[in-house]
Coordinates of C-alpha atoms in Angstrom, one line a residue:
A27 CA 121.8 170.3 148.7
E28 CA 121.6 173.6 150.8
P29 CA 123.9 173.6 153.9
L30 CA 122.3 172.6 157.0
A31 CA 123.2 175.4 159.2
D32 CA 122.5 179.0 159.4
E33 CA 125.9 180.3 161.2
V34 CA 129.0 179.8 159.2
V35 CA 131.2 177.1 161.5
V36 CA 135.4 177.0 161.1
P37 CA 136.0 172.8 160.9
E38 CA 137.2 171.8 164.6
P39 CA 139.2 168.8 163.3
F40 CA 140.1 166.0 166.2
P41 CA 143.2 165.2 167.6
F42 CA 145.6 163.0 165.7
S43 CA 143.2 164.0 162.6
D44 CA 142.2 166.8 160.0
R45 CA 138.9 165.5 160.0
Y46 CA 136.1 167.1 161.5
P47 CA 132.1 166.6 161.9
A48 CA 129.8 167.6 159.0
K49 CA 126.4 167.5 158.2
V50 CA 125.1 166.1 155.1
L51 CA 121.4 166.0 153.6
L52 CA 120.6 162.9 152.1
S53 CA 117.6 163.6 149.7
S54 CA 117.5 159.7 148.1
S55 CA 118.7 156.4 148.5
G56 CA 121.2 157.0 146.0
D57 CA 122.9 160.2 148.2
M58 CA 123.3 157.5 150.9
A59 CA 125.2 155.4 148.7
I60 CA 127.8 157.7 147.4
L61 CA 128.7 158.3 151.5
V62 CA 129.3 154.0 150.7
S63 CA 131.2 154.1 148.0
L64 CA 133.6 157.0 149.1
D65 CA 133.6 155.7 152.2
I66 CA 133.1 158.5 154.2
D67 CA 132.7 157.9 157.9
V68 CA 129.4 158.3 159.0
G69 CA 128.8 159.1 162.8
N70 CA 124.9 159.1 163.0
V71 CA 121.9 159.6 160.8
L72 CA 118.4 160.8 161.9
P73 CA 115.3 162.1 160.0
V74 CA 115.0 165.8 158.6
D75 CA 112.1 166.4 160.0
G76 CA 112.3 164.2 163.0
G77 CA 109.5 162.0 162.2
F78 CA 110.6 158.3 162.5
P79 CA 110.5 156.0 159.4
G80 CA 109.1 152.8 159.3
R81 CA 111.4 149.6 158.3
D82 CA 109.7 149.6 154.9
D83 CA 108.5 152.8 154.3
P84 CA 109.8 155.0 151.6
F85 CA 112.8 156.8 151.8
E86 CA 112.2 160.0 153.5
P87 CA 115.0 163.1 153.4
L88 CA 117.9 162.4 156.0
V89 CA 120.8 164.2 158.1
A90 CA 124.2 162.6 158.0
T91 CA 126.9 163.4 160.4
V92 CA 130.1 162.5 159.1
Y93 CA 133.8 163.5 159.8
I94 CA 135.6 164.3 157.3
N95 CA 139.1 166.3 155.8
D96 CA 138.8 169.0 152.8
G97 CA 139.7 166.6 150.3
E98 CA 136.3 164.7 151.5
A99 CA 134.5 167.7 151.3
Q100 CA 135.5 168.2 147.5
L101 CA 134.5 164.8 146.7
L102 CA 131.3 165.3 148.1
A103 CA 130.4 168.5 146.4
Q104 CA 132.0 166.7 143.0
A105 CA 129.4 164.1 144.0
G106 CA 126.6 166.5 144.1
L107 CA 126.3 166.8 148.0
T108 CA 127.3 169.7 150.5
A109 CA 129.2 168.6 154.0
T110 CA 128.8 172.1 156.0
P111 CA 130.7 172.1 159.1
I112 CA 129.5 171.7 162.3
P113 CA 130.6 172.4 166.3
N114 CA 132.7 169.8 167.2
E115 CA 130.8 169.2 170.0
S116 CA 132.6 166.3 171.7
M117 CA 135.9 168.4 171.6
R118 CA 134.3 171.2 173.1
A119 CA 133.1 168.9 175.9
F120 CA 136.6 167.5 176.4
R121 CA 138.2 170.8 176.8
E122 CA 135.5 171.9 179.5
Y123 CA 135.4 168.6 181.0
G124 CA 137.6 166.4 180.1
P125 CA 140.5 164.6 182.2
G126 CA 142.9 166.6 183.5
T127 CA 140.0 169.5 183.8
T128 CA 140.0 170.9 187.7
G129 CA 135.7 171.2 187.6
P130 CA 133.5 169.2 189.8
E131 CA 132.2 167.2 186.9
A132 CA 135.7 166.7 185.5
W133 CA 136.1 163.3 184.0
P134 CA 138.2 160.3 185.1
T135 CA 141.4 160.4 183.7
F136 CA 142.8 157.1 182.1
E137 CA 145.4 156.5 184.6
E138 CA 142.1 156.9 187.4
F139 CA 140.4 154.3 185.3
V140 CA 143.2 151.8 185.5
T141 CA 143.5 152.5 188.9
R142 CA 140.2 151.6 189.7
M143 CA 140.2 148.7 187.5
Q144 CA 143.3 147.3 189.5
G145 CA 140.9 147.9 193.0
I146 CA 138.7 145.6 191.8
A147 CA 141.1 143.0 190.6
T148 CA 142.7 143.5 194.3
A149 CA 139.8 143.1 196.3
Y150 CA 138.3 140.4 194.7
P151 CA 141.8 138.2 193.9
N152 CA 139.6 135.2 193.9
L153 CA 137.0 136.3 190.7
V154 CA 139.5 138.8 188.9
R155 CA 142.3 138.7 186.9
M156 CA 143.6 141.9 185.1
E157 CA 145.5 141.5 181.6
S158 CA 147.3 143.8 179.2
I159 CA 145.8 142.6 175.8
G160 CA 148.3 144.5 174.2
Q161 CA 149.6 148.4 173.5
S162 CA 148.4 151.9 171.8
V163 CA 150.2 153.6 169.8
Q164 CA 151.5 155.6 171.8
G165 CA 152.7 153.1 174.5
R166 CA 149.4 152.9 177.0
E167 CA 148.3 149.2 177.8
I168 CA 144.7 148.3 176.8
W169 CA 143.6 146.9 179.8
A170 CA 140.9 143.8 180.0
L171 CA 139.0 142.5 183.2
K172 CA 138.7 138.9 183.4
I173 CA 135.7 138.1 185.6
T174 CA 134.9 134.4 186.9
D175 CA 135.3 131.7 189.8
N176 CA 138.1 129.9 189.1
P177 CA 140.1 133.0 187.5
D178 CA 143.3 130.4 186.9
L179 CA 141.7 128.0 185.0
E180 CA 140.9 126.8 181.6
E181 CA 137.0 125.7 182.4
D182 CA 134.8 124.1 180.0
E183 CA 132.5 127.5 180.2
P184 CA 131.4 129.9 177.6
E185 CA 133.1 133.0 177.4
F186 CA 131.5 136.7 176.6
R187 CA 133.3 140.1 175.9
Y188 CA 132.2 143.4 176.5
S189 CA 134.8 145.9 175.0
S190 CA 134.2 150.1 175.1
T191 CA 135.6 153.1 173.8
M192 CA 137.1 152.4 170.7
H193 CA 136.4 155.9 169.9
G194 CA 138.3 157.7 172.2
N195 CA 135.7 160.4 172.8
E196 CA 132.7 157.9 173.7
G197 CA 133.8 157.4 177.3
V198 CA 130.1 156.7 178.1
G199 CA 130.9 152.5 178.0
T200 CA 134.2 153.1 179.7
E201 CA 132.0 154.0 183.0
L202 CA 129.6 151.2 182.2
T203 CA 131.9 148.5 182.1
I204 CA 133.7 149.1 185.2
R205 CA 130.4 149.5 186.8
L206 CA 129.5 146.2 185.6
A207 CA 132.9 144.5 187.2
E208 CA 132.0 146.1 190.0
L209 CA 128.1 145.0 190.7
L210 CA 129.1 141.2 189.7
T211 CA 132.4 140.9 192.0
S212 CA 130.4 142.9 194.9
S213 CA 127.1 141.1 194.6
Y214 CA 129.0 137.9 194.4
G215 CA 127.2 135.2 196.8
S216 CA 125.1 137.3 197.8
D217 CA 122.6 137.7 194.7
P218 CA 121.9 134.2 193.0
D219 CA 121.6 135.6 189.5
L220 CA 124.8 137.4 189.5
T221 CA 126.7 134.6 191.1
A222 CA 125.4 132.2 188.8
L223 CA 127.2 134.2 185.8
V224 CA 130.5 134.5 187.7
D225 CA 130.3 130.6 188.4
E226 CA 129.1 129.7 184.9
M227 CA 130.7 132.0 182.7
E228 CA 134.3 133.6 181.6
I229 CA 133.4 137.2 181.6
W230 CA 135.8 139.5 180.0
L231 CA 135.4 143.4 180.1
C232 CA 138.0 145.7 178.0
P233 CA 136.2 149.2 179.2
I234 CA 139.0 151.4 177.0
H235 CA 139.6 149.9 173.9
N236 CA 141.3 153.3 172.6
P237 CA 143.4 154.5 175.2
D238 CA 145.0 157.4 173.0
G239 CA 142.1 158.6 171.9
Y240 CA 140.4 158.9 175.7
V241 CA 143.3 160.8 176.7
A242 CA 142.8 163.4 173.6
G243 CA 139.6 163.2 173.5
S244 CA 139.5 161.9 169.8
R245 CA 137.3 159.9 167.9
N246 CA 140.7 158.1 166.4
N247 CA 143.9 156.6 167.7
A248 CA 146.7 158.2 167.5
N249 CA 147.5 157.6 163.4
G250 CA 144.2 159.1 163.2
V251 CA 142.8 156.0 161.9
N252 CA 138.9 155.1 162.9
L253 CA 139.5 152.1 164.9
N254 CA 135.8 150.4 164.1
R255 CA 137.0 151.1 160.3
D256 CA 140.1 148.7 160.5
Y257 CA 138.8 145.7 161.1
P258 CA 138.9 142.7 158.2
D259 CA 135.1 143.3 156.1
R260 CA 133.9 140.0 154.4
I261 CA 133.0 142.2 151.7
T262 CA 135.7 145.0 151.0
D263 CA 138.6 143.0 152.9
P264 CA 137.8 139.2 153.6
Y265 CA 141.2 138.2 154.4
D266 CA 141.4 138.0 158.1
D267 CA 145.1 138.6 158.8
P268 CA 146.0 141.6 161.5
T269 CA 149.2 142.0 159.6
G270 CA 149.4 145.9 158.5
R271 CA 146.3 146.8 160.9
E272 CA 146.3 149.3 163.9
P273 CA 148.1 148.3 167.3
E274 CA 144.6 148.6 169.1
T275 CA 142.9 146.2 166.2
Q276 CA 146.1 144.0 166.1
A277 CA 145.6 143.6 169.8
M278 CA 141.8 143.1 170.0
M279 CA 142.1 140.4 166.7
Y280 CA 144.8 138.6 168.6
F281 CA 143.2 138.6 172.6
T282 CA 139.7 137.6 170.5
Y283 CA 141.8 134.4 168.7
D284 CA 142.8 133.5 171.8
H285 CA 139.1 133.1 173.5
R286 CA 136.2 131.4 172.1
F287 CA 133.5 134.1 172.9
V288 CA 130.3 132.7 172.4
M289 CA 128.5 136.5 171.9
G290 CA 130.4 140.0 172.2
A291 CA 128.8 143.6 173.1
N292 CA 131.0 146.8 172.1
Y293 CA 130.0 150.1 173.6
H294 CA 129.5 153.6 171.5
T295 CA 127.7 156.7 172.5
G296 CA 125.6 158.9 170.7
A297 CA 122.1 157.0 170.4
L298 CA 119.6 155.1 172.3
V299 CA 120.1 151.7 170.2
L300 CA 121.3 148.6 170.0
N301 CA 122.9 147.6 167.0
Y302 CA 123.6 144.4 165.2
P303 CA 125.1 142.6 162.6
W304 CA 125.5 143.2 159.6
D305 CA 126.8 146.8 159.2
D306 CA 128.3 146.2 155.8
T307 CA 125.5 145.2 153.5
F308 CA 123.8 148.7 152.0
Y309 CA 123.9 146.8 148.6
Y310 CA 122.8 144.1 149.5
N311 CA 119.9 144.3 152.2
E312 CA 121.2 141.0 153.9
W313 CA 120.4 139.5 157.1
A314 CA 123.3 137.6 159.1
P315 CA 122.5 134.1 159.6
D316 CA 122.4 134.4 162.9
D317 CA 119.6 137.5 162.9
A318 CA 116.9 135.6 165.0
I319 CA 119.3 134.9 167.8
Y320 CA 120.6 138.4 167.6
Y321 CA 117.0 139.8 167.3
E322 CA 116.1 137.8 170.4
Y323 CA 119.2 138.8 172.8
C324 CA 118.7 142.5 171.5
V325 CA 115.3 142.4 172.4
G326 CA 115.9 140.5 175.7
Y327 CA 118.8 143.4 176.3
A328 CA 116.5 146.6 175.6
I329 CA 113.4 145.5 176.7
R330 CA 115.3 145.9 180.5
N331 CA 115.9 149.3 179.8
P332 CA 113.0 151.9 179.3
A333 CA 115.1 154.5 177.9
I334 CA 116.6 152.6 174.9
W335 CA 113.4 150.1 174.7
N336 CA 111.3 153.9 174.1
A337 CA 113.8 155.1 172.4
P338 CA 113.1 156.8 168.8
W339 CA 114.1 155.8 165.2
P340 CA 116.6 153.5 164.8
G341 CA 116.2 152.6 168.4
P342 CA 115.0 150.7 170.0
I343 CA 117.0 148.0 168.1
T344 CA 118.2 148.0 164.5
R345 CA 120.7 145.9 161.6
G346 CA 123.1 147.9 161.2
W347 CA 123.2 148.1 157.7
E348 CA 119.0 149.5 157.9
W349 CA 120.3 152.6 160.3
Y350 CA 123.8 153.5 157.7
A351 CA 126.2 151.0 156.4
I352 CA 129.9 150.7 157.3
N353 CA 133.2 148.8 156.5
G354 CA 135.6 147.4 158.6
G355 CA 133.3 147.4 161.6
M356 CA 134.6 144.8 164.7
Q357 CA 130.9 143.9 165.3
D358 CA 130.6 142.4 161.5
W359 CA 134.3 140.9 162.2

């Protein structure tokens, strides 16, 4: 495959890691299988020609955005695929707008987000508790907001979990989850629908799963690990044990063990699409046992957001493996 860029781009690795973004042309399903077999970190896959393939159409050329180091680039080359480094746009944006910059569009610092969460908990003590579910590699707290009408009681009601920013350079969901907390609390008692959610559910919001990555503008945690490849996987790593995993992964696993979440959602950044299990069935084309329920709820979510509902492929909704396959993802776990 020929390189996909006219200019020569010097690899721009993320902090904590030697991995940098690159493009790989996929001319066949066999090329996609190579990425899976080499356990390449894939971030996005889109049609080369800008078209939008149907779910059952024949394979058409795709371009994958991957995050690799030089050794993985060599492995891809040995398999007949060319990885062409591309600009690390998120790192460039981080240097221009990230926490600590002084421009009017500077992103909030981690500490500012924490202060904002503390403000919600302080302003609504009858509805909100702010709890740490664990610490990051560098010792930052991983905060979660519990929102319910009796936050100090263990009531017999469904529990729901929103989380975000397990990739530290994907921060849109941080803002969205905190705004959701602000909406639920400020509307309590005045909006019947939102009041009912708070009264009848136990809602947990974890806006920054990877605080070290957010602070540094890195996709990975401070050990250079992609947290969304670190969870037990029913195919490649089926033993459900936190031992030996990253601190952030262990925190989320133990947090989940302590609750009975009937549903959860996890925000990423980079595409307008709602992605649901399975992610890890590239070789099997398997549907999850709860596929019909996932589909119904995904439609219900996406149809209320025109930008998502009218988004091109892979949107508005997709089973993960129909887009691209990963192992060790949180949603499959």
